[in-house]
Amino acid sequence: MNDIQLIQSMLSNHKLDKSRDAAIVIPLVREEDQSLSILFEVRAMTLRSQPGEICFPGGRIDLDDVNPLAAACRELCEELGLSHNDFDVLTASALEPIMSPRRGKIYPYVCYIPDPSVISPNQAEVSTTFRVPLSYLLKHPPSEHKTSFHFEFSDDFPFHKIANQSAYKGQKQTMTEHVFEYDGHVIWGLTARLLVSFLAILNEGQDQS
């Protein structure tokens, strides 16, 4: 293949595979005392993927979604029984997207639900919801725990043909897992990562004000 224009055309026509990308919503809820809480979902036990785990509303971006924000709003309405008039999106652009090995790129948004009485969870997806005061989360940082992932190569991998072999054999990657605990609920994993990112923005804003 020696035709550079043909290669350029192929690159221009190539469509990025976004079939795994997802969008989620961090929902802020106004309580009766006018304080704010963050709403979390507990996934239905009948779901094949991660039953019973704690998460934010959200899911995969469909081909019919015009952008990640549209997907986030659609999932929020489907999972919590809301209409688009029941909430306000606080930023038109996503917070810093994060990468997930299994789910691709995840776009987080923040919304505000002024009247939580309109929430009616879809029992097929959400077994229950609970709320954690925003003030509590800002004052009680999560515990931190180190986790390691080991890389394993098949026996027929040609290590004898690559440079710096010792740097890759037995290699492991260490990362920090954050764990929030509140009223018997344990929030960790991807949900905790998103929560840490959001709270960091608020703490930074408070320090500058």
CSV table of N, CA and C in Angstrom, one decimal, residues 22-26 56-59 68 71-72 75 106-110 190 194:
chain,number,residue,atom,x,y,z
A,22,ALA,N,-19.6,5.4,28.1
A,22,ALA,CA,-20.8,5.5,29.0
A,22,ALA,C,-20.9,6.9,29.5
A,23,ALA,N,-22.0,7.3,30.0
A,23,ALA,CA,-22.2,8.6,30.7
A,23,ALA,C,-23.0,8.4,32.0
A,24,ILE,N,-22.6,9.1,33.0
A,24,ILE,CA,-23.3,9.0,34.3
A,24,ILE,C,-23.6,10.3,34.8
A,25,VAL,N,-24.5,10.3,35.8
A,25,VAL,CA,-25.0,11.6,36.5
A,25,VAL,C,-24.7,11.5,38.0
A,26,ILE,N,-24.1,12.5,38.5
A,26,ILE,CA,-24.0,12.6,40.0
A,26,ILE,C,-25.2,13.5,40.4
A,56,PHE,N,-24.0,5.4,40.5
A,56,PHE,CA,-24.8,6.6,40.1
A,56,PHE,C,-25.6,6.2,38.9
A,57,PRO,N,-26.7,7.0,38.6
A,57,PRO,CA,-27.5,6.7,37.4
A,57,PRO,C,-26.6,6.9,36.2
A,58,GLY,N,-26.8,6.0,35.2
A,58,GLY,CA,-26.0,6.2,34.0
A,58,GLY,C,-25.9,4.8,33.2
A,59,GLY,N,-25.2,4.9,32.1
A,59,GLY,CA,-25.1,3.7,31.3
A,59,GLY,C,-24.4,3.9,30.0
A,68,PRO,N,-22.8,12.5,24.8
A,68,PRO,CA,-22.8,11.9,26.1
A,68,PRO,C,-23.8,12.5,27.0
A,71,ALA,N,-27.2,11.0,26.6
A,71,ALA,CA,-27.2,9.6,27.1
A,71,ALA,C,-27.3,9.7,28.7
A,72,ALA,N,-26.6,10.6,29.3
A,72,ALA,CA,-26.7,10.7,30.7
A,72,ALA,C,-28.1,11.1,31.2
A,75,GLU,N,-30.6,8.1,30.6
A,75,GLU,CA,-30.4,7.1,31.7
A,75,GLU,C,-31.0,7.6,33.0
A,106,ILE,N,-15.7,7.2,30.3
A,106,ILE,CA,-17.0,7.5,31.1
A,106,ILE,C,-17.0,9.0,31.3
A,107,TYR,N,-18.2,9.6,30.9
A,107,TYR,CA,-18.4,11.0,30.9
A,107,TYR,C,-19.3,11.3,32.1
A,108,PRO,N,-18.8,12.0,33.2
A,108,PRO,CA,-19.7,12.3,34.3
A,108,PRO,C,-20.3,13.7,34.2
A,109,TYR,N,-21.5,13.8,34.6
A,109,TYR,CA,-22.2,15.1,34.7
A,109,TYR,C,-22.8,15.3,36.1
A,110,VAL,N,-23.2,16.5,36.4
A,110,VAL,CA,-23.8,16.8,37.7
A,110,VAL,C,-25.2,17.4,37.5
A,190,LEU,N,-15.5,2.4,40.8
A,190,LEU,CA,-15.7,3.5,39.9
A,190,LEU,C,-16.6,4.6,40.5
A,194,LEU,N,-15.4,8.6,40.9
A,194,LEU,CA,-16.2,9.8,40.4
A,194,LEU,C,-16.5,10.7,41.5
